[in-house]
Structures are given as structure tokens and as C-alpha cells.
């Protein structure tokens, strides 16, 4: 890794942590990731490497230390959610690599730690969503999602709709109580059917079967889950005093009780056999009727697993070898330049249609000018494409042997393809922007589309409605939407009484959307849904967010310099302040409502508390408790701090600073005493 100054390392760590948290939220909660697993793993690797070199910036809640959480929090708009329960054994993740050398290194570590013979169980890594079932006396009693690894959502009602999961076990030799972990997945056939049904009714599509499976499992309507045709496979048995000495025996037993296990697992007695298995399945998986993203290699012998132990996130006795995403070769027909809501210009190639991982692909992103130059795209080039996290795949490489002689290089435009304003580039940013934010039709339309989207204001309108509103009714500002009349709407193409009324009702209803959704809908750069939630629960009102200084913003755990600066920039622009004032007058929610959950007591009213170390509950929960009892949870110690809540393995730096400033250090027990 290149040389990097301490200051740059700190800000890169913050940036990576923030982005990874947002990606965790997109992946685990929204089931709609925006980057590929490979890109995610690269970011995670870079973060781990920086934290290794600069351990002073390693925080206990860094994304490298905690698993992403899939817990669905209930909120005012959808108060129903799942019952949560604590995992009896923490539900960990796996270390992973794309590189055979690291598999050899993994084997080296195992072989030097063990002094007896051993073997590996090699298994397909199913690309679905993890589930942990509990059976008592042969009956399914609980089905927990991974959650944050410690606490999961109990989705048993949904799990019971999956035909391959038995409610009652077969035979009589199962342990009285045990847990079995596995993966719930959606076969390609069910995925294709679901997406084509969604396309027909204009619902957003799932990018891949994993997201569809995870999204389906979290539906509140079990009958809807049944229609999603989910399937399952189990691979990890847990319980007290189980009589098995190998993983293989465990899986055989699990199978005999009627639970589905993979028929493609294989015991390998040497690392060469492991390699053959990896090579075989890297291509054979393309023939499987479901998605897999790698192979899991587990030490087959159970007893020595314990001595190998665990890192904070994963066991040392197992690892995953991940497959690189599938690729396809096709031809570029033309390149379009899309204009985003913040004016960013993204080049997108139109392709000769080609089949890739079960779906026909017609378009691929080229990201930005730098990427086009790196790829050296020429007109009519044949290119390799790959699926990332998004629905739209990306171009990875040009097949130079197929370049047409004298083909012209594709050059990035200098003018906005819509309003013809000269494009600008900001320092340290590879992207071009159209600066005409108030006059560029495409930008205005995209702002409306984002504002109206389901997770934002959820207004019943799409591209074509906004096109007409902007072009025919001169709607420009988001606030203009709330002044539209039925008479005006009836002048639009093919609008009738009913469509106008439905639209106006939906606009009216949007006034009740919670504050964090309103904040997210404003489309502030860097502010995704989870950052919006963080900001609203910390500051409570838009005025407090607007008045916050850079220092106050970065005080919040999970908010770094880049996000903080973007917030400051947004609120220093008069146009944005005018927009917020107009939306406030209309009656949109710009304050956290005092719901019953929001305040439990005033025991910590006005107290600034910094937490450090590990606790009996996840840190997020501890922070939430501080807020629920009227306090503020801050990330660094200053003279304004009232208490340092110190758990086990508390940061020595924080303890020292607290002592220096004479700040009271409290233990978990004292904390619970205070909020009792
Ligand atoms: S074993 C402690 N085996 O991959 C070991 N996991 O990235 C627990 N997965 O959390 C996991 N197929 O959700 C295991 N054959 C398999 C798997 C598998 C898919 C998932 C699982 C796990 C994740 C790790």
C-alpha cells in the first residue's frame, strides 16, 4: 500500500467506515446494495490495512469489527416489526478471499496449530440470507435472522411458509434442543418470475436473487412470502454436548432429520483436493439453478475448532473463497450521458443484448471520464461486462482483438447533453457536473424523482408525470408540488379526475412522512437513508442540524469530515434554506415527533456521554439507551463530556483523556443504575 500521512489515513478511515456502514445498511436492511461484493470486499480490505497500520484510529465499532445488521427497526410509519431475540451463540461472518495463495496460507495456519490429522469440508457458498433455526423436542420454535450477530429478528412465521423447512423433524435421534444454521435463497426461476411480475406493476426490481430472498424473508405478510418460492439449505449445527466428532457426521445427521443439506459438499484430505474443488465449482456453478458466490472451507474435525478460536467477526477454522463475478462479451452500440439530481454526468453504454447470470443485459455503466480513458473505449468496441450490486452492470475490459480498424475514441462531452451548459469538474473528483442546477431539466426531474421515491416521500408519480409537471406546468422547486391544483393537473396528457385526485391525495399524505424521510428526500449529497436517521435522532430538528458546526457534526459516531462538510455546504446555500422554509410552511415534518419510544426518562437529560469498550449489549443499543433517557452519545472526549461509560477493553486513550479532564468514568452497572 502506498505511503500515506497520519492525517490522510484518519480521514480515509472515516470515509471508508462511513461508506461501508451505508453499504451495510443498503445490503442488510434495504436489500438493495449499490456496489458489488467485490468492491465492498476491496473497501473492507483497504480499511483493515489502514487500521492495522494506524491502530490509534481503530474504533471498536468499525465495520471491520462488527457484522452488518439486518434488524428492521420499527418506526412511526410502519410500527410493526419482528420480535427480536438474542442469539444463543453469536452469529458470525466468515473471512474471505479471492486468492488461492491465501487459501494455502489458511491451511498453513491450521496445520501449524494442530498436531493430528485433519480434513476439510468444502461446500458451496449459497448466496442468500443467513438463518438460524432452533428445534426443541423435534419442533421448530424459533427462526432468527443474523441481525447484528448478537440479536436477530424472529421470522418464524415466514420461515414456516418455506416447503423445504420441516416444522417437525423426522426420526427420534435428534438432540432435545439444538440450533441449525443455513441459508434461505431464491432459485433463479422464482427470481425471474418475481421480477417480471414486479416490472409489470411498476415496482422496483431486485438486483439479484440474494436481495430478493432477504427482502422476502422480512415481509410482514407471510402469505406474500409463501408466493415468493423460497428454498433453504443448512450447513452448521450447534448445541450442547453433541455426540459428533466431524462436521460431515453432523450434516449426515441433520439430513436424516429431514432438513435440506447440499448434495455438493465434499470432504478434502489435502489442500490440493481443496483447490480442485474450487476450480471445478468456479465454472460448474454456472449450471446450478441457484446463485452461489464462492466455496466455504471448514475444518471437518469439531474438537480442534475451539482451540483455533475466533476473531471478533469470524471463526479461524473456516474461510470462504469467493468467485469473481461472471462476465459476458458483447458490443457497444452507443454511449448515453445521464444527468443525476446533483448534476453528476454518468456515461452509460447501450449494448447488443447478452445473457449474464440469468438475465438479458442491454446497458452498462462506464462511471466517469477517467474510467472511459482507462478502458480506452472506442466506438463499436467489444467489451466484457460484469454484474455489480446494481441492476445495471459495468464494463470491465475491452477485447482489443475485436476492435474495428480506424474506430474513433469515445470522448466525454464538454457541454451538458440536456441544457448545453459547459460542464465543470471539482478538485479531487473524477466526475463532471452540470452547474445549471435551476435550469437543467434533467436535474430538476431527477430531484423530483428522488423526492417522490418510496423511501423518501413515497408520492405516486414517476418519470413521465414529472416530465409533464416540469415542462407543462412549470414546476421547478420541490415545494411547487404542494401548490398544484386539480384544474392544472387535468390539463396534462391523459389525466382524468381519478388520476388527479389520487395524485393530490398522495401529495397531501406525504406531509405526514417522518422527519428522517424528509431530510433524505432533500437529496443532500452523502446523506443516505441511514445517515438521515442518525442526524434526525441526534439533532431532533432541522434548525439544529442547520446550525451544527463541523465539530459538532463529527462528534457523532459514524459521521466523518466528508459527510459533515456536505451538510455544512448544503445549509450555507440560501436557495436551500428558502426551500426548507417553504416546505416547513407547507407542513412537512422537520422535527422528530415525540413518540412513546423516543423518551423513556429524563435520567440523563442534558448529559453528554462518550462510550468506550464492549458491553453486555451491542454498542448501538447502549447508545440508543443514552438517547432514550435524554442524554447525548458523543464519540470523542472534550471538556463538555459529562461521563465516560467504560466497558471491557475500553480504549486507553479515552480513559487517559477522561482522567486528565477530570471526567467521571462510569461502569455498565452504574449506568444501568442511573437509568433504572
Ligand atoms: S458456514 C461459523 N457454510 O456466508 C460459520 N456459511 O460470508 C458459519 N454461507 O454467514 C457459516 N453458504 O450466511 C457457511 N456452506 C456455507 C455457506 C455459508 C453460505 C453464508 C452464511 C455466512 C456467510 C459468510
Coordinates of C-alpha atoms in Angstrom, one line a residue, residues 245-649:
X245 CA -16.7 -35.7 16.0
X246 CA -16.8 -34.3 12.5
X247 CA -18.8 -31.8 10.5
X248 CA -19.6 -34.5 8.0
X249 CA -21.3 -36.7 10.6
X250 CA -23.3 -33.7 11.7
X251 CA -24.5 -32.9 8.2
X252 CA -25.5 -36.6 7.7
X253 CA -27.5 -36.5 10.9
X254 CA -29.1 -33.2 10.0
X255 CA -30.1 -34.7 6.7
X256 CA -31.6 -37.7 8.4
X257 CA -33.9 -35.4 10.4
X258 CA -35.4 -34.1 7.2
X259 CA -33.5 -30.8 6.9
X260 CA -32.1 -30.0 3.4
X261 CA -28.3 -30.1 3.1
X262 CA -26.3 -29.5 0.0
X263 CA -25.5 -32.6 -2.1
X264 CA -22.4 -30.9 -3.5
X265 CA -20.3 -30.8 -0.3
X266 CA -17.1 -32.8 -0.3
X267 CA -14.5 -33.9 2.3
X268 CA -11.0 -33.0 1.1
X269 CA -7.9 -34.6 2.7
X270 CA -5.3 -32.2 1.2
X271 CA -5.1 -28.6 0.1
X272 CA -4.7 -29.8 -3.5
X273 CA -8.0 -31.5 -3.3
X274 CA -9.5 -28.3 -2.0
X275 CA -8.0 -26.4 -5.0
X276 CA -9.6 -28.9 -7.4
X277 CA -12.9 -28.4 -5.8
X278 CA -12.6 -24.6 -6.1
X279 CA -11.6 -24.9 -9.8
X280 CA -14.4 -27.3 -10.6
X281 CA -17.1 -25.2 -9.0
X282 CA -15.9 -21.9 -10.3
X283 CA -17.3 -23.0 -13.7
X284 CA -19.7 -25.7 -12.7
X285 CA -21.7 -23.3 -10.6
X286 CA -23.0 -21.6 -13.8
X287 CA -25.1 -24.7 -14.4
X288 CA -26.8 -24.6 -10.9
X289 CA -30.4 -23.4 -10.6
X290 CA -29.5 -21.1 -7.8
X291 CA -26.8 -18.4 -7.1
X292 CA -23.6 -19.2 -5.3
X293 CA -20.8 -16.7 -4.7
X294 CA -17.9 -19.0 -3.6
X295 CA -16.9 -22.0 -1.6
X296 CA -16.7 -22.4 2.2
X297 CA -13.8 -24.4 3.5
X298 CA -14.3 -25.7 7.1
X299 CA -12.1 -27.8 9.3
X300 CA -14.0 -31.1 9.4
X301 CA -12.9 -32.1 12.9
X302 CA -15.0 -30.4 15.6
X303 CA -12.9 -30.7 18.7
X304 CA -9.8 -28.8 17.4
X305 CA -12.0 -25.9 16.2
X306 CA -12.3 -24.5 19.7
X307 CA -8.5 -24.2 20.2
X308 CA -8.3 -22.3 16.9
X309 CA -10.8 -19.8 18.2
X310 CA -12.4 -16.7 16.7
X311 CA -11.7 -13.2 15.6
X312 CA -14.3 -10.6 16.6
X313 CA -16.1 -11.3 13.3
X314 CA -15.3 -14.8 12.2
X315 CA -14.1 -18.3 13.1
X316 CA -10.4 -19.2 12.5
X317 CA -11.3 -22.7 11.5
X318 CA -13.2 -21.8 8.4
X319 CA -12.8 -19.4 5.5
X320 CA -14.5 -18.5 2.2
X321 CA -13.0 -18.5 -1.3
X322 CA -15.1 -16.1 -3.3
X323 CA -15.7 -16.5 -7.0
X324 CA -15.1 -13.5 -9.2
X325 CA -18.4 -12.3 -10.8
X326 CA -19.5 -13.9 -14.1
X327 CA -18.6 -12.0 -17.3
X328 CA -20.1 -11.8 -20.7
X329 CA -18.7 -10.4 -24.0
X330 CA -20.8 -8.0 -26.1
X331 CA -20.6 -5.0 -28.3
X332 CA -21.1 -1.3 -27.6
X333 CA -23.8 0.2 -29.8
X334 CA -23.7 3.8 -28.4
X335 CA -23.0 5.8 -25.3
X336 CA -25.6 8.0 -23.5
X337 CA -24.7 10.6 -20.8
X338 CA -27.2 10.5 -17.9
X339 CA -27.7 13.6 -15.7
X340 CA -28.2 12.9 -12.0
X341 CA -30.2 15.0 -9.5
X342 CA -27.0 16.7 -8.3
X343 CA -25.9 17.4 -11.8
X344 CA -23.4 14.5 -12.0
X345 CA -22.9 13.2 -15.5
X346 CA -22.7 9.4 -15.8
X347 CA -21.7 7.7 -19.1
X348 CA -23.9 4.7 -19.9
X349 CA -23.2 2.3 -22.8
X350 CA -26.0 0.8 -24.9
X351 CA -25.1 -2.8 -25.7
X352 CA -26.0 -5.6 -28.0
X353 CA -28.3 -7.6 -25.7
X354 CA -26.4 -10.5 -24.0
X355 CA -27.3 -13.1 -21.3
X356 CA -25.5 -12.7 -17.9
X357 CA -26.2 -14.6 -14.7
X358 CA -29.8 -15.4 -15.8
X359 CA -30.8 -12.0 -17.2
X360 CA -30.6 -10.2 -20.5
X361 CA -28.3 -7.1 -20.3
X362 CA -28.7 -4.2 -22.6
X363 CA -26.9 -1.3 -20.8
X364 CA -23.8 -1.0 -18.8
X365 CA -22.3 1.9 -16.8
X366 CA -18.9 3.5 -17.7
X367 CA -18.8 5.5 -14.4
X368 CA -16.9 8.7 -15.4
X369 CA -14.4 10.1 -17.9
X370 CA -11.4 8.7 -16.1
X371 CA -12.9 5.2 -16.3
X372 CA -13.6 5.7 -20.0
X373 CA -10.0 6.7 -20.6
X374 CA -8.6 3.8 -18.5
X375 CA -10.8 1.4 -20.5
X376 CA -9.9 3.3 -23.7
X377 CA -13.4 2.9 -25.1
X378 CA -13.7 3.2 -28.9
X379 CA -16.9 3.2 -31.0
X380 CA -18.2 -0.3 -31.7
X381 CA -15.8 -1.9 -29.2
X382 CA -16.4 -5.4 -27.9
X383 CA -16.4 -5.4 -24.2
X384 CA -16.6 -7.7 -21.1
X385 CA -19.4 -6.8 -18.7
X386 CA -19.9 -7.9 -15.2
X387 CA -22.8 -7.5 -12.7
X388 CA -22.1 -5.3 -9.7
X389 CA -24.5 -4.7 -6.9
X390 CA -26.7 -2.5 -9.1
X391 CA -29.2 -3.7 -11.6
X392 CA -27.1 -2.0 -14.3
X393 CA -23.9 -3.9 -14.9
X394 CA -20.5 -2.4 -15.7
X395 CA -17.8 -2.6 -18.4
X396 CA -14.7 -4.3 -17.1
X397 CA -12.4 -4.5 -20.1
X398 CA -12.2 -4.0 -23.9
X399 CA -11.5 -7.1 -26.1
X400 CA -8.8 -5.3 -28.2
X401 CA -8.5 -8.2 -30.7
X402 CA -12.1 -7.3 -31.9
X403 CA -11.6 -3.5 -32.3
X404 CA -12.8 -2.2 -35.7
X405 CA -9.9 -0.6 -37.7
X406 CA -9.9 3.2 -37.5
X407 CA -12.6 3.2 -34.8
X408 CA -12.9 6.7 -33.1
X409 CA -12.2 7.1 -29.4
X410 CA -15.4 7.9 -27.5
X411 CA -14.9 11.4 -25.9
X412 CA -16.6 12.8 -22.9
X413 CA -18.9 15.8 -23.9
X414 CA -17.8 19.3 -22.8
X415 CA -21.4 20.6 -22.7
X416 CA -24.4 19.3 -20.7
X417 CA -26.2 17.0 -23.1
X418 CA -29.5 18.4 -22.0
X419 CA -29.1 22.2 -21.4
X420 CA -25.8 22.7 -23.1
X421 CA -24.2 24.5 -20.2
X422 CA -20.4 23.9 -20.1
X423 CA -19.6 21.0 -17.7
X424 CA -17.4 21.6 -14.7
X425 CA -15.2 19.3 -12.7
X426 CA -14.4 19.8 -9.0
X427 CA -10.9 19.3 -7.5
X428 CA -10.3 15.6 -6.4
X429 CA -13.5 14.5 -8.1
X430 CA -13.4 12.4 -11.3
X431 CA -16.9 13.3 -12.2
X432 CA -18.3 16.1 -14.4
X433 CA -21.2 18.2 -13.2
X434 CA -23.7 20.4 -15.0
X435 CA -23.7 23.6 -12.8
X436 CA -27.1 24.7 -14.1
X437 CA -29.0 23.2 -11.2
X438 CA -32.1 25.5 -11.5
X439 CA -32.4 25.5 -15.3
X440 CA -31.3 22.0 -16.4
X441 CA -34.5 20.0 -17.0
X442 CA -32.9 16.5 -16.3
X443 CA -31.5 17.6 -13.0
X444 CA -34.8 19.1 -11.9
X445 CA -36.7 16.0 -12.9
X446 CA -34.2 13.7 -11.1
X447 CA -34.6 15.7 -7.9
X448 CA -38.4 15.2 -8.1
X449 CA -38.0 11.5 -8.8
X450 CA -35.7 11.1 -5.8
X451 CA -38.1 13.3 -3.6
X452 CA -41.1 11.2 -4.6
X453 CA -39.3 7.8 -4.3
X454 CA -40.6 5.1 -2.0
X455 CA -38.1 5.5 0.8
X456 CA -38.3 9.3 0.6
X457 CA -41.8 10.9 0.4
X458 CA -43.5 8.0 -1.4
X459 CA -45.5 10.1 -3.8
X460 CA -47.4 8.2 -6.5
X461 CA -45.5 9.7 -9.5
X462 CA -42.7 8.6 -11.8
X463 CA -40.6 10.0 -14.7
X464 CA -43.4 10.7 -17.1
X465 CA -45.6 12.6 -14.6
X466 CA -42.6 14.8 -13.6
X467 CA -41.8 15.4 -17.2
X468 CA -45.2 16.9 -17.8
X469 CA -45.3 18.8 -14.5
X470 CA -42.0 20.5 -15.2
X471 CA -42.5 21.1 -18.9
X472 CA -46.2 22.0 -19.0
X473 CA -46.9 23.4 -15.5
X474 CA -43.5 25.0 -14.9
X475 CA -43.0 23.1 -11.6
X476 CA -39.4 23.8 -10.5
X477 CA -39.0 23.7 -6.8
X478 CA -39.9 20.7 -4.7
X479 CA -42.3 23.0 -2.8
X480 CA -44.2 23.8 -6.1
X481 CA -45.7 20.3 -5.9
X482 CA -47.8 21.2 -2.9
X483 CA -49.5 24.1 -4.7
X484 CA -50.7 22.2 -7.7
X485 CA -54.5 22.2 -8.3
X486 CA -56.8 19.7 -9.8
X487 CA -57.6 22.1 -12.7
X488 CA -53.9 22.3 -13.6
X489 CA -53.5 18.5 -13.5
X490 CA -56.4 18.0 -15.7
X491 CA -54.6 19.9 -18.5
X492 CA -51.9 17.2 -18.6
X493 CA -52.0 14.5 -21.3
X494 CA -54.4 11.6 -20.4
X495 CA -55.0 12.8 -16.9
X496 CA -58.6 12.2 -15.7
X497 CA -60.5 13.2 -12.5
X498 CA -59.4 10.0 -10.7
X499 CA -55.7 10.2 -11.5
X500 CA -55.6 13.9 -10.5
X501 CA -57.4 13.1 -7.2
X502 CA -55.1 10.1 -6.4
X503 CA -52.0 12.2 -7.1
X504 CA -53.2 15.1 -4.9
X505 CA -54.1 12.7 -2.1
X506 CA -50.7 11.2 -2.3
X507 CA -49.1 14.7 -2.1
X508 CA -51.2 15.5 0.9
X509 CA -50.3 12.3 2.6
X510 CA -46.6 13.0 2.1
X511 CA -46.9 15.8 4.7
X512 CA -47.0 13.1 7.4
X513 CA -43.7 11.4 6.4
X514 CA -41.3 11.3 9.3
X515 CA -38.5 13.8 9.6
X516 CA -35.7 11.5 8.6
X517 CA -37.5 10.7 5.3
X518 CA -38.0 14.4 4.6
X519 CA -34.3 15.0 5.3
X520 CA -33.3 12.1 3.0
X521 CA -35.7 13.3 0.3
X522 CA -33.9 16.7 0.0
X523 CA -31.2 14.9 -1.8
X524 CA -28.2 16.3 0.1
X525 CA -25.0 14.8 -1.2
X526 CA -23.7 12.0 1.0
X527 CA -26.9 11.8 3.0
X528 CA -28.4 8.3 2.5
X529 CA -31.3 6.9 4.5
X530 CA -29.2 5.7 7.4
X531 CA -27.2 8.9 7.8
X532 CA -30.5 10.8 7.7
X533 CA -31.8 8.7 10.5
X534 CA -28.6 9.3 12.5
X535 CA -28.9 13.0 12.1
X536 CA -32.6 13.3 12.9
X537 CA -32.3 11.2 16.0
X538 CA -29.3 13.2 17.3
X539 CA -30.4 16.7 16.5
X540 CA -34.2 16.3 16.6
X541 CA -34.9 19.4 14.5
X542 CA -33.8 20.7 11.1
X543 CA -32.8 24.0 12.7
X544 CA -30.4 22.2 15.0
X545 CA -28.9 20.3 12.0
X546 CA -28.6 23.6 10.0
X547 CA -26.9 25.3 13.0
X548 CA -24.5 22.5 13.8
X549 CA -20.8 23.2 13.3
X550 CA -18.4 20.9 11.6
X551 CA -17.0 19.9 15.0
X552 CA -20.5 19.1 16.4
X553 CA -21.3 17.0 13.4
X554 CA -18.1 14.9 13.5
X555 CA -18.8 14.4 17.2
X556 CA -21.5 12.0 16.2
X557 CA -20.1 8.5 15.8
X558 CA -20.3 7.4 12.2
X559 CA -20.2 10.9 10.8
X560 CA -16.8 11.9 9.3
X561 CA -15.4 15.1 7.7
X562 CA -16.8 14.4 4.2
X563 CA -20.4 13.9 5.3
X564 CA -20.1 16.8 7.8
X565 CA -18.8 19.2 5.1
X566 CA -21.6 18.2 2.7
X567 CA -24.1 19.1 5.4
X568 CA -22.4 22.4 6.1
X569 CA -22.3 23.2 2.3
X570 CA -26.0 22.4 1.9
X571 CA -27.1 24.7 4.7
X572 CA -24.8 27.5 3.7
X573 CA -26.7 27.9 0.4
X574 CA -29.5 30.4 0.6
X575 CA -31.6 28.6 -2.0
X576 CA -31.7 25.5 0.1
X577 CA -32.7 27.5 3.2
X578 CA -35.5 29.1 1.2
X579 CA -36.7 25.7 0.0
X580 CA -36.8 24.4 3.6
X581 CA -38.7 27.4 4.8
X582 CA -41.2 26.9 2.0
X583 CA -41.6 23.2 2.8
X584 CA -41.9 24.0 6.5
X585 CA -44.7 26.4 5.8
X586 CA -46.5 23.7 3.8
X587 CA -46.4 21.5 6.8
X588 CA -43.7 18.9 6.1
X589 CA -42.2 17.3 9.2
X590 CA -38.9 18.9 10.1
X591 CA -38.8 17.7 13.7
X592 CA -38.6 14.3 15.4
X593 CA -42.1 13.6 16.7
X594 CA -42.1 12.7 20.4
X595 CA -43.4 9.2 20.0
X596 CA -43.6 7.0 23.1
X597 CA -40.4 5.2 22.1
X598 CA -38.4 8.4 21.8
X599 CA -38.1 9.2 25.5
X600 CA -38.1 6.7 28.3
X601 CA -37.0 9.0 31.1
X602 CA -35.1 12.2 31.7
X603 CA -32.5 10.5 33.9
X604 CA -29.6 11.6 31.6
X605 CA -31.2 14.9 30.5
X606 CA -28.5 17.2 29.1
X607 CA -25.7 14.8 29.8
X608 CA -23.0 14.2 27.1
X609 CA -21.8 10.7 27.3
X610 CA -18.9 9.0 25.5
X611 CA -18.9 5.2 25.4
X612 CA -15.8 3.0 25.0
X613 CA -15.2 -0.7 25.1
X614 CA -17.6 -3.7 25.0
X615 CA -20.8 -4.2 26.9
X616 CA -23.3 -6.9 27.6
X617 CA -25.5 -5.3 24.9
X618 CA -24.4 -4.2 21.4
X619 CA -22.9 -0.7 21.4
X620 CA -25.7 0.6 19.2
X621 CA -28.2 -0.4 21.9
X622 CA -26.2 1.3 24.6
X623 CA -26.1 4.5 22.6
X624 CA -29.8 4.2 22.0
X625 CA -30.4 3.9 25.7
X626 CA -28.4 7.1 26.3
X627 CA -30.7 8.9 23.9
X628 CA -33.9 7.3 25.2
X629 CA -33.1 8.6 28.7
X630 CA -32.5 12.2 27.5
X631 CA -28.7 12.1 27.0
X632 CA -26.4 12.6 24.0
X633 CA -24.0 10.0 22.8
X634 CA -20.8 11.5 21.5
X635 CA -17.7 9.9 20.0
X636 CA -14.8 11.9 21.5
X637 CA -14.0 13.3 24.9
X638 CA -13.8 17.0 25.4
X639 CA -14.4 19.4 28.3
X640 CA -18.1 19.2 27.5
X641 CA -18.3 15.5 28.3
X642 CA -20.1 14.6 31.5
X643 CA -19.4 10.8 31.7
X644 CA -17.2 8.2 30.1
X645 CA -19.2 5.0 30.0
X646 CA -16.5 2.4 30.1
X647 CA -16.9 -1.3 29.3
X648 CA -14.4 -4.1 29.0
X649 CA -11.4 -3.4 26.7

